mmCIF file of C-alpha atoms and ligand atoms in Angstrom:
data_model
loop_
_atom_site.group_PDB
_atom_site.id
_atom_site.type_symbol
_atom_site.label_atom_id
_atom_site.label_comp_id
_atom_site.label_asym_id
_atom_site.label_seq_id
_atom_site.Cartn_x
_atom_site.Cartn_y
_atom_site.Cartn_z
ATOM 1 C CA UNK A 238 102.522 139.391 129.731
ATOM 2 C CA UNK A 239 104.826 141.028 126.756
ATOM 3 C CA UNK A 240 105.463 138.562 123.995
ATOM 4 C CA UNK A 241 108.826 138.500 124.714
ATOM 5 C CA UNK A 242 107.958 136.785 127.819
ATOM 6 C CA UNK A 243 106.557 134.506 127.000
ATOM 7 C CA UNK A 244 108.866 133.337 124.464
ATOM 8 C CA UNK A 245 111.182 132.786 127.315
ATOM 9 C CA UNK A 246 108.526 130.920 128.895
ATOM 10 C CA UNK A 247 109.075 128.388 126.265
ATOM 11 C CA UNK A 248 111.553 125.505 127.676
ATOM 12 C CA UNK A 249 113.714 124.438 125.036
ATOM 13 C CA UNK A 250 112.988 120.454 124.676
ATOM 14 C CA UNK A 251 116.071 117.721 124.899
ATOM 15 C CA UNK A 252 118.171 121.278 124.770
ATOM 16 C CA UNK A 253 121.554 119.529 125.733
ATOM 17 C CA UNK A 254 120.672 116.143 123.902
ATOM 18 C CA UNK A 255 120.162 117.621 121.285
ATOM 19 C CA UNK A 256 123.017 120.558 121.081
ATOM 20 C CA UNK A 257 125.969 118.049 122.341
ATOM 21 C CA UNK A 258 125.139 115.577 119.117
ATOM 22 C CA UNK A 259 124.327 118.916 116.863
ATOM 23 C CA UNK A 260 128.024 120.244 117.455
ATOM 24 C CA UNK A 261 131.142 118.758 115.623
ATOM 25 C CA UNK A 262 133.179 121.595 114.909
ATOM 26 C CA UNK A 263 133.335 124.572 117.149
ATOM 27 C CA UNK A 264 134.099 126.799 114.184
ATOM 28 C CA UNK A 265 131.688 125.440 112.355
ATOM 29 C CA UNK A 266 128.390 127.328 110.156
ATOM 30 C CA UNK A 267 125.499 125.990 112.400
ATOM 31 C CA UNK A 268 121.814 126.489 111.100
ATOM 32 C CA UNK A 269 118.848 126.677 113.719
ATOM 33 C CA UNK A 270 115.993 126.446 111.013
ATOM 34 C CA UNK A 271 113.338 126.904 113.798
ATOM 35 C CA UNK A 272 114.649 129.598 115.964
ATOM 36 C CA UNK A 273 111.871 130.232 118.277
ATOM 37 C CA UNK A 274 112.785 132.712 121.411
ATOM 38 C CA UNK A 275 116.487 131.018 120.815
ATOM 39 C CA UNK A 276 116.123 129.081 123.273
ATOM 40 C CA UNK A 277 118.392 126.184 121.528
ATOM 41 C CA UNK A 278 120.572 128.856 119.845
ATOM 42 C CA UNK A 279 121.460 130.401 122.668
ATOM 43 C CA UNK A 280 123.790 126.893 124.219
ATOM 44 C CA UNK A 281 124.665 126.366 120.593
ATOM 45 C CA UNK A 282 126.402 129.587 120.608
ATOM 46 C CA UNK A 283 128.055 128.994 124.120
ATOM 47 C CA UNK A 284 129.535 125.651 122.218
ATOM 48 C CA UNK A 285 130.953 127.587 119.303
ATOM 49 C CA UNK A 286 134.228 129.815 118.996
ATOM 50 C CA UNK A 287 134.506 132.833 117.534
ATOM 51 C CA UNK A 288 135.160 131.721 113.873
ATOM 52 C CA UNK A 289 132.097 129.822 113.826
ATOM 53 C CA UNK A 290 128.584 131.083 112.387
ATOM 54 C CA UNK A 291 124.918 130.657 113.684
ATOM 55 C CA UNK A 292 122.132 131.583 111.299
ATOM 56 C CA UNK A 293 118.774 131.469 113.063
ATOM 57 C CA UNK A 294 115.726 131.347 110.864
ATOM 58 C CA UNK A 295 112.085 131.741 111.461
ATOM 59 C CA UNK A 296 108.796 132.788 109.581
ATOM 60 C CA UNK A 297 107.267 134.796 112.836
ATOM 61 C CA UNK A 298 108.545 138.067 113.670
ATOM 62 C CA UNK A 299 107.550 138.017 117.386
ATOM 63 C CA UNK A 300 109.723 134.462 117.219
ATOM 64 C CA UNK A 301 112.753 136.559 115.611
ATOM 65 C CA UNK A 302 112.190 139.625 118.078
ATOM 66 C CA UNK A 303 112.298 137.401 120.677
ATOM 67 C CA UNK A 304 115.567 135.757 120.108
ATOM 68 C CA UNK A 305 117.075 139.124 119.144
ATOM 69 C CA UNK A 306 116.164 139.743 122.829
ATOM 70 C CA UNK A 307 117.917 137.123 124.617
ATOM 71 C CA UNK A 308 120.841 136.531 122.358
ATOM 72 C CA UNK A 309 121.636 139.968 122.304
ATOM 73 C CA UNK A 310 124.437 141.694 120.223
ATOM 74 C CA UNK A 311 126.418 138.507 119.028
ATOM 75 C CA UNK A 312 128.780 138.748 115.780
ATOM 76 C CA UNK A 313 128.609 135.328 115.176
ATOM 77 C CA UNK A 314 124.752 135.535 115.026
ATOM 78 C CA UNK A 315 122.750 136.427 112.826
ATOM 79 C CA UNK A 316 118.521 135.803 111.591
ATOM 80 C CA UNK A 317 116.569 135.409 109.015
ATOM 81 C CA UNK A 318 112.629 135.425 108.697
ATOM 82 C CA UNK A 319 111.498 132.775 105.915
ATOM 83 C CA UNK A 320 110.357 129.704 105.701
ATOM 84 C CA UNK A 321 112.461 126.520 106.219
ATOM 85 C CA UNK A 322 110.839 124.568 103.461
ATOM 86 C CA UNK A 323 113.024 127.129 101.014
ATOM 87 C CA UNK A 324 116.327 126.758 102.955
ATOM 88 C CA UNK A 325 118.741 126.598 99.853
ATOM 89 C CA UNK A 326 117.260 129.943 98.737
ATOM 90 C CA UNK A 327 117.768 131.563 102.267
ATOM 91 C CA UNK A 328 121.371 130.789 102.699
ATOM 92 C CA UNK A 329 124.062 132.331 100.646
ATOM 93 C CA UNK A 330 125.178 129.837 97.947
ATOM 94 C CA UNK A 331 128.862 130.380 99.304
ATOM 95 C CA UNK A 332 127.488 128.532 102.418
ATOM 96 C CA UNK A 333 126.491 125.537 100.252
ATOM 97 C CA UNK A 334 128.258 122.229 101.228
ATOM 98 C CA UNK A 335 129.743 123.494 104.239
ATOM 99 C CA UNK A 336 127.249 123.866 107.060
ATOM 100 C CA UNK A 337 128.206 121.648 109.928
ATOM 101 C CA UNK A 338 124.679 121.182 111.303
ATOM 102 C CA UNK A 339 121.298 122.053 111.088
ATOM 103 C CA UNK A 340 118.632 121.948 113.726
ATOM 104 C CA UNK A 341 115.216 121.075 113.665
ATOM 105 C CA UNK A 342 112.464 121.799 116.374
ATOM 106 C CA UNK A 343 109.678 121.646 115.128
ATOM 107 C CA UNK A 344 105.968 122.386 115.428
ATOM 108 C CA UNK A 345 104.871 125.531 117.513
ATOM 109 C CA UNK A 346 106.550 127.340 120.588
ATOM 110 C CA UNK A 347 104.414 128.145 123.397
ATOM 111 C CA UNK A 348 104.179 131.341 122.842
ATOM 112 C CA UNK A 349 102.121 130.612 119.442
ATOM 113 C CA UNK A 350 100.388 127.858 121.397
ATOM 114 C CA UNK A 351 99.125 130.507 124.112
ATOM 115 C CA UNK A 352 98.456 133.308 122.243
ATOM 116 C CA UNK A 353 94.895 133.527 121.836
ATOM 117 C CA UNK A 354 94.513 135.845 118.946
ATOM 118 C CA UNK A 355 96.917 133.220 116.945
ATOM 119 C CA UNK A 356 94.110 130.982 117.155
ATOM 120 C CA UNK A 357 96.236 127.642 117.947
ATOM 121 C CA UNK A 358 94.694 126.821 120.716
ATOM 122 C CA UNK A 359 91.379 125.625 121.524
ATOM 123 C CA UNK A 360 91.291 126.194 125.287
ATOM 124 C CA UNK A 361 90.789 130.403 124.540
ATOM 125 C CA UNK A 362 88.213 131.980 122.484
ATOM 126 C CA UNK A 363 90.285 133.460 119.394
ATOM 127 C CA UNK A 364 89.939 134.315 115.517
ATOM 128 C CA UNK A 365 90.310 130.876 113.053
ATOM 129 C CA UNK A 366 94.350 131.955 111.878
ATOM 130 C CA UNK A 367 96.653 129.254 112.627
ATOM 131 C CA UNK A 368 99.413 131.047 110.890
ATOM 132 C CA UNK A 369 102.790 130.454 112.110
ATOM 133 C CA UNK A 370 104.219 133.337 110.127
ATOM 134 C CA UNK A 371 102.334 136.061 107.768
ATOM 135 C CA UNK A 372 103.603 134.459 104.887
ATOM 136 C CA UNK A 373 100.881 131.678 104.371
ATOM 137 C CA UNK A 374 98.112 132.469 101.608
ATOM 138 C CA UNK A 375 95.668 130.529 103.591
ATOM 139 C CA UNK A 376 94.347 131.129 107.235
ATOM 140 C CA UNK A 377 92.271 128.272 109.617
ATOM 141 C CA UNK A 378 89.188 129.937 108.902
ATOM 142 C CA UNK A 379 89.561 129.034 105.004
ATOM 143 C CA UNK A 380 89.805 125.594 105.764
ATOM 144 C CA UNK A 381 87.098 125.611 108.056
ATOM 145 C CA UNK A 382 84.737 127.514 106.144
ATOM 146 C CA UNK A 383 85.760 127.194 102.317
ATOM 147 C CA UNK A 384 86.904 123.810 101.935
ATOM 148 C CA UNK A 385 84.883 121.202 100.356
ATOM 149 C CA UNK A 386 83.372 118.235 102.121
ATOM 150 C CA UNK A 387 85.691 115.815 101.025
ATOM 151 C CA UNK A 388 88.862 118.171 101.271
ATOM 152 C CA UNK A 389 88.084 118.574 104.791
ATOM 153 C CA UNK A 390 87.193 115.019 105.873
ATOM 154 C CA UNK A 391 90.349 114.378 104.282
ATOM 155 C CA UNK A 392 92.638 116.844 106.446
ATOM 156 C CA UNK A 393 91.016 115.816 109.383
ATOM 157 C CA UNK A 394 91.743 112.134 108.593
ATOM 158 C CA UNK A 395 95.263 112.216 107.038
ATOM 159 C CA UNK A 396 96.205 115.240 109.327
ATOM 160 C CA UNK A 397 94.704 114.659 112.627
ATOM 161 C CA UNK A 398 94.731 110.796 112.110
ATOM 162 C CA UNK A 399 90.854 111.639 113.364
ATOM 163 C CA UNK A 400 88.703 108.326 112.694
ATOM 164 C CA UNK A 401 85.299 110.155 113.221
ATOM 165 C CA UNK A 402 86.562 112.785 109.952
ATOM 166 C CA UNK A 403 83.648 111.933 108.411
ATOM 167 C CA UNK A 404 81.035 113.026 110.783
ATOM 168 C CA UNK A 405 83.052 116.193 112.054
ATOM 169 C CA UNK A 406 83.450 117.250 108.730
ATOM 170 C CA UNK A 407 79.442 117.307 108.290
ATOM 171 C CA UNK A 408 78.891 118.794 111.749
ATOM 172 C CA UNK A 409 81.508 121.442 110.463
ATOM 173 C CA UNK A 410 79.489 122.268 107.596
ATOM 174 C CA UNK A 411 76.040 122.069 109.000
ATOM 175 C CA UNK A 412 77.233 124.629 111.585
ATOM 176 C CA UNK A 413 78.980 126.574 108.848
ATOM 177 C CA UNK A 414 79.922 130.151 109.165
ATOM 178 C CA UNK A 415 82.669 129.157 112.205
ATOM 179 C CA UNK A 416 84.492 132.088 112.928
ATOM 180 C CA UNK A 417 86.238 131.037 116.237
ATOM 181 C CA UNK A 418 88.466 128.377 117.660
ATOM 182 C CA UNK A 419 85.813 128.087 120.674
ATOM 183 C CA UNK A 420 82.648 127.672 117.846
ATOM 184 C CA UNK A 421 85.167 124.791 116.079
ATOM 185 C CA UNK A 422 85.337 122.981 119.272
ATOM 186 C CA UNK A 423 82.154 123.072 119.810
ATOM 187 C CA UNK A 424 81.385 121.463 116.761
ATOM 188 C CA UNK A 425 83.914 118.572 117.570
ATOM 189 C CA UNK A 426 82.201 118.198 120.846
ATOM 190 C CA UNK A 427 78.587 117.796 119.153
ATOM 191 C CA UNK A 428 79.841 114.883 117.575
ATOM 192 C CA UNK A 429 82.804 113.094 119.371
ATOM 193 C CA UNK A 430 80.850 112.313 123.319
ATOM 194 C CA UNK A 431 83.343 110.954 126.244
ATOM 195 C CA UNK A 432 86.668 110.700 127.430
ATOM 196 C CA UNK A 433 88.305 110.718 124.444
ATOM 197 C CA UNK A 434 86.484 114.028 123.504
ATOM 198 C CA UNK A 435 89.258 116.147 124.240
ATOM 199 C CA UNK A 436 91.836 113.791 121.964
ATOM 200 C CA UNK A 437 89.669 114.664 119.059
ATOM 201 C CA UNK A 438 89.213 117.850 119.357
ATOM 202 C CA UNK A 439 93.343 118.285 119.642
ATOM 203 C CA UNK A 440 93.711 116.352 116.752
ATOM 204 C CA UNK A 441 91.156 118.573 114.183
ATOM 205 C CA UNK A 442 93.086 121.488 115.241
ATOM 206 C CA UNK A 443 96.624 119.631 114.652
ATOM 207 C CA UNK A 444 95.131 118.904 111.316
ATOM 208 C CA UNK A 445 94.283 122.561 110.355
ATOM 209 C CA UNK A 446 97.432 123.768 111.593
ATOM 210 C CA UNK A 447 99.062 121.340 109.676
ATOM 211 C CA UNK A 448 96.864 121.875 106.641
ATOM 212 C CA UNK A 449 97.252 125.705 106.659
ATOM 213 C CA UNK A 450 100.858 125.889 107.313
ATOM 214 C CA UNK A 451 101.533 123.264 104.739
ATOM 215 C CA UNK A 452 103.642 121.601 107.750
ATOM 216 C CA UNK A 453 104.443 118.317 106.314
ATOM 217 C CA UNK A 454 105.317 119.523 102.944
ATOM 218 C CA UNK A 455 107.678 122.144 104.123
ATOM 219 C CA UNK A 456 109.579 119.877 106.530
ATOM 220 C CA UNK A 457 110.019 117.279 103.458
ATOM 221 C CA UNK A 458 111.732 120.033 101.222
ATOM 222 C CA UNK A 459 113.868 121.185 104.429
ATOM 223 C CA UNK A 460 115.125 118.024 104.348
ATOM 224 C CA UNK A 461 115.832 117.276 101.166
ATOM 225 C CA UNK A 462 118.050 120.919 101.052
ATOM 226 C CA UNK A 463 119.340 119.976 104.128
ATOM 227 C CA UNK A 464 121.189 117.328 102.840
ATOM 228 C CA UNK A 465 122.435 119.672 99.847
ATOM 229 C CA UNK A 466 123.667 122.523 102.481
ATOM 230 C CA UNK A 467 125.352 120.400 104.949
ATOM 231 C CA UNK A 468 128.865 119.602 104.467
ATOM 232 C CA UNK A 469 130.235 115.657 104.317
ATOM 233 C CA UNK A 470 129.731 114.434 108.213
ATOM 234 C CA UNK A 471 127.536 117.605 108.995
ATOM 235 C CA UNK A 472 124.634 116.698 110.759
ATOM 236 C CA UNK A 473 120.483 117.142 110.908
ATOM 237 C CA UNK A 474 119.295 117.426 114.516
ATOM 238 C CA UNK A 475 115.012 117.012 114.592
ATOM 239 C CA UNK A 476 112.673 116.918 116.916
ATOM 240 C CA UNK A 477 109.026 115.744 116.372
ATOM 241 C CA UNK A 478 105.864 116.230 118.142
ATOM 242 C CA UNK A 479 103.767 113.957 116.372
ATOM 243 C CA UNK A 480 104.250 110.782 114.340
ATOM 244 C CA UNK A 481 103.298 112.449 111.009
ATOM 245 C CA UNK A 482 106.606 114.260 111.528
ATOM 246 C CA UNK A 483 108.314 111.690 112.868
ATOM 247 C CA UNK A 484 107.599 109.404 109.949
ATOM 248 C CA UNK A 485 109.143 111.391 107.618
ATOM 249 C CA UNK A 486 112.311 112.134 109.397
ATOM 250 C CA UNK A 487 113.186 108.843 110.035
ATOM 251 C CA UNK A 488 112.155 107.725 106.321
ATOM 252 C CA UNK A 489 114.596 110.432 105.167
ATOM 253 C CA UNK A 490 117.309 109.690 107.732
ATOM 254 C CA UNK A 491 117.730 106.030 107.187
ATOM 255 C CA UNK A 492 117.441 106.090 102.734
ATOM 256 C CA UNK A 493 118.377 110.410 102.023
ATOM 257 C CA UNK A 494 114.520 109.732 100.412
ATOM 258 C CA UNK A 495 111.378 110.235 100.822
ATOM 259 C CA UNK A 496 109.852 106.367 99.621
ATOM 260 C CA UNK A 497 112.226 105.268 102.477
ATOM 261 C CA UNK A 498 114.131 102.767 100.290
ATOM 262 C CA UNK A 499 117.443 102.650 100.633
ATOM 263 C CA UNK A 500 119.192 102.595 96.333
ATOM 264 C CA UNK A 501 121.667 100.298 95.730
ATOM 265 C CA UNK A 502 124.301 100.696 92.932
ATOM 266 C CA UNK A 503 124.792 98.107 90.525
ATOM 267 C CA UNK A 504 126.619 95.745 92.140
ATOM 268 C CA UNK A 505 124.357 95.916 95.773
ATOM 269 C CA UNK A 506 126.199 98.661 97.541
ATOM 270 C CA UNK A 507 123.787 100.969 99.301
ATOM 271 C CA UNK A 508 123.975 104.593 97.825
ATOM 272 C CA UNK A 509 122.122 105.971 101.140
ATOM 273 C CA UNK A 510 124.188 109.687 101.418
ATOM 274 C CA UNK A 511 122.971 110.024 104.882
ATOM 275 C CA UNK A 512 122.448 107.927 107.821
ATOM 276 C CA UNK A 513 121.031 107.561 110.997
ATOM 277 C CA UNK A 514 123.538 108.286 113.955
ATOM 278 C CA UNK A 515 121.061 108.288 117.072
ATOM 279 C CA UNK A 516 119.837 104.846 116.768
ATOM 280 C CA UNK A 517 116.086 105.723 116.369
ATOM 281 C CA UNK A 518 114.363 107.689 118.491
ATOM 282 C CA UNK A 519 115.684 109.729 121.489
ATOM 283 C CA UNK A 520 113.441 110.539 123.925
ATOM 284 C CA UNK A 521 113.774 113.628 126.929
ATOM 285 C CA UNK A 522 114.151 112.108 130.355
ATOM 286 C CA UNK A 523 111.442 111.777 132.800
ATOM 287 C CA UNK A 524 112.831 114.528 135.193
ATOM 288 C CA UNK A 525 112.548 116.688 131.765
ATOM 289 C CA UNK A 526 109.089 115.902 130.932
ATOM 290 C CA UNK A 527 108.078 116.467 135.138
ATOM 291 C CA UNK A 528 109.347 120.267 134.310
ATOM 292 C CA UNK A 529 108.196 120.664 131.212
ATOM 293 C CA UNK A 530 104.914 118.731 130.534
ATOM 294 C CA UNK A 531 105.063 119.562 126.566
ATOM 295 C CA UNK A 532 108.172 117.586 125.979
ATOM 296 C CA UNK A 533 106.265 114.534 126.171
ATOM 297 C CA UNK A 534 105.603 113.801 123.044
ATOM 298 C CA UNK A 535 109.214 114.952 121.712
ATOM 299 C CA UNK A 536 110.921 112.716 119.210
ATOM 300 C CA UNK A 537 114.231 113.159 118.656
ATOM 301 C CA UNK A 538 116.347 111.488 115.211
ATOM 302 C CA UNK A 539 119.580 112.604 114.646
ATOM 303 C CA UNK A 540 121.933 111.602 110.891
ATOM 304 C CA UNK A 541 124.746 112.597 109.289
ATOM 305 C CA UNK A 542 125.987 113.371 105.939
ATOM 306 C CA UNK A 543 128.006 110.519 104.401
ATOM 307 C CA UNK A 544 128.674 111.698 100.832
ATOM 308 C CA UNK A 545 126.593 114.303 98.064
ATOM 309 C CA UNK A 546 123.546 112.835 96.989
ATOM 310 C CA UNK A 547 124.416 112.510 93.495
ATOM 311 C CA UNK A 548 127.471 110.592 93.849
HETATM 312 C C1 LIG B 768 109.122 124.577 118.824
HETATM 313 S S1 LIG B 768 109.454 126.200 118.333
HETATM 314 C C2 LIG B 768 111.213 126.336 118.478
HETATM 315 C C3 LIG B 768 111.659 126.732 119.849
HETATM 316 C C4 LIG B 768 113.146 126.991 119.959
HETATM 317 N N1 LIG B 768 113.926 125.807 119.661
HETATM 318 C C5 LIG B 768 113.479 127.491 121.343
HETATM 319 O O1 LIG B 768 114.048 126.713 122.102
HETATM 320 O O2 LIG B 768 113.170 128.621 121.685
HETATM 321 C C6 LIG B 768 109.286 126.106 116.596
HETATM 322 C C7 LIG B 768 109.513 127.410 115.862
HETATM 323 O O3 LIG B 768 109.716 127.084 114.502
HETATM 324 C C8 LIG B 768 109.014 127.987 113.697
HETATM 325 N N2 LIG B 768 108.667 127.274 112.472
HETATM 326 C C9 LIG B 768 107.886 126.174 112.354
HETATM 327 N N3 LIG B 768 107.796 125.814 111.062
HETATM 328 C C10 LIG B 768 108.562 126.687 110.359
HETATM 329 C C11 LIG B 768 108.884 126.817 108.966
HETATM 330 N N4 LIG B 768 108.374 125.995 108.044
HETATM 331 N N5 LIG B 768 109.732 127.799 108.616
HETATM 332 C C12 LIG B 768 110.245 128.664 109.538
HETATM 333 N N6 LIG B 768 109.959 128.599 110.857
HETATM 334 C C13 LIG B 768 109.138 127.612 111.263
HETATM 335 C C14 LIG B 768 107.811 128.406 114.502
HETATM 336 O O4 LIG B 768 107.385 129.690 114.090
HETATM 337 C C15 LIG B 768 108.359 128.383 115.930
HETATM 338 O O5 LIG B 768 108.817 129.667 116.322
#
C-alpha cells in the first residue's frame, strides 16, 4: 500500500465535534498544527469562505505529501513542515493576534503507527526510530541503548506511567545491544508475565515515543504560543490520547498556565486570559469508536481566548 494510502486510511477522530466548535468566523486564519493526511483540514476548509486562511503544519513529509494529495490545489491553503512546539516562529508575525483557531490532534496518525520501518509499533519487526519527523536529534534506539539506568527507569515511569520501570529498565540493559522494536518487546515480556503483559509493553513504547519526540514539552510551548497567536475569542481545539496530554491541556485551559492556578489581581479578580468552553472533556460517540477502534481513548478540551496574557 502507497503511503498516501494509508494516510487516508487514517479516520479523522471527533472530526465534526471538533471542526463545528473550532470555527467562529468563516473568514477567519485557521491553524491545523497537526495536519496529518488532512483529514480535519479538509471539513475545516469546506466551513471557510474564500477570504479565510488555513495553514496546515506538520514535522513529517509523508504527513504533508499526503494532505497535499487530498486537499488538492486550494488558494486558501497552504503547509508548513516544522514543529508545533515553535509555532510563533512558523507563522508570519503579521498573523500574530489574529488567528481565529488552532487545532490540536495530537499523538501519531496511523500511518506512523503502521509503518513498520518507523518503528512505532511493536506488533512488526522494525528499526528502534520513533521519529515523528527528521528533525529530532535523538532516535528510540538512543534511548534504548545509551541512556543511563536511572534515565531510563525514569521515562518508563513518568512516560509510560509503567510501575514495573524498575525491573524493565534492568532487563533492558542486561539484554543490551536492542536494535529492534520486536527485541524491545521481548524484553518487556521477560519481565512483565500475564494479562496485563500487553498494557506494559504499550506503555514502554508510549514512553520512548514520548521521550524521543520530546512530546510533552513541545505540546506545553504550543500552548503557551497558542494563546499569543490567537486573536481575543479565537479558540484552541485538542485532542488527547493519553492522560499525560490530557493533563496539561486542561491545566492550561482552565488558568492560561502551566502550575494550573488560576492569578488573581489585587483585589481577587481572576486574571485567567483563557478559559474552558467545552465543559471538560468531550468524548467521540460510541457509533464513532465501533468504526474507528483508535478513537477510544480520544480526549477532547476545547477554550477560548478572553484577553492577552499580559493584561
Ligand atoms: C493524529 S495525527 C493527525 C491526523 C489529522 N488530524 C487527520 O485527520 O488526518 C497527528 C499528526 O501530528 C503530527 N505531529 C505530532 N506532533 C507534532 C509536532 N510537535 N509538530 C508537528 N507535527 C506534529 C504527526 O506527525 C501526525 O502527522
Amino acid at each position: 500500500m502507497s503511503s498516501n494510502e494509508t494516510y487516508h486510511n487514517h479516520h479523522p477522530v471527533l472530526l465534526e465535534e471538533s471542526v463545528d466548535y473550532l470555527i467562529t468566523d468563516s473568514s477567519g486564519i485557521y491553524i491545523d498544527a497537526t495536519l496529518g493526511g488532512g483529514g480535519h483540514s479538509r471539513l475545516i476548509l469546506s466551513h471557510l469562505d474564500q477570504k479565510a486562511q488555513l495553514l496546515g503544519i506538520d514535522q513529517d513529509d509523508e504527513a504533508l505529501a499526503a494532505a497535499h494529495k487530498r486537499i488538492g490545489t486550494d488558494k486558501r491553503f497552504s503547509t508548513i513542515k516544522g514543529n508545533f512546539g515553535y509555532l510563533r516562529r512558523l507563522i508570519s508575525p503579521e498573523m500574530h493576534g489574529n488567528v481565529s483557531g488552532i487545532l490540536l490532534d495530537l499523538g501519531v496518525s496511523t500511518h506512523q503507527i503502521t509503518s513498520a520501518e518507523r518503528g512505532f509499533t511493536f506488533q512488526k519487526e522494525g528499526p528502534l526510530d520513533m521519529r515523528m519527523g527528521n528533525l529530532q536529534g535523538i532516535t528510540a534506539y538512543q534511548v534504548v541503548n545509551e541512556y543511563s539506568y536511572k534515565k531510563l527507569r525514569d521515562v518508563i515511569y513518568h512516560l509510560g506511567e509503567e510501575r514495573l520501570s524498575r525491573q524493565i529498565a534492568h532487563k533492558i540493559i542486561d539484554l543490551r545491544p536492542i536494535k529492534t522494536t520486536t527485541k524491545l518487546r521481548d524484553a518487556v515480556e521477560e519481565v512483565v508475565k500475564g494479562q496485563y503483559q500487553i498494557k506494559s509493553v504499550a506503555r514502554v513504547f508510549q514512553a520512548i515515543r514520548i521521550e524521543v519526540n520530546s512530546e510533552l514539552e513541545m505540546l506545553r510551548n504550543v500552548l503557551e504560543q497558542a494563546l499569543e497567536l490567537l486573536a481575543i475569542n479565537g479558540r484552541i481545539v485538542a485532542i488527547s490520547y493519553q492522560s499525560l496530554e490530557d493533563r496539561i491541556v486542561k491545566h492550561f485551559f482552565r488558568t492560561g498556565n502551566h502550575e494550573g492556578k488560576i492569578k488573581k489581581d489585587f483585589y481577587g479578580h481572576p486574571l485567567n486570559p483563557i478559559e474552558e468552553i467545552s465543559g471538560g472533556i468531550v468524548r467521540p460517540s460510541e457509533d464513532e469508536i465501533s468504526q474507528n477502534p483508535a478513537a477510544r481513548s480520544a480526549k477532547m478540551r476545547v477554550a477560548q481566548k478572553i484577553k492577552d496574557p499580559e493584561a
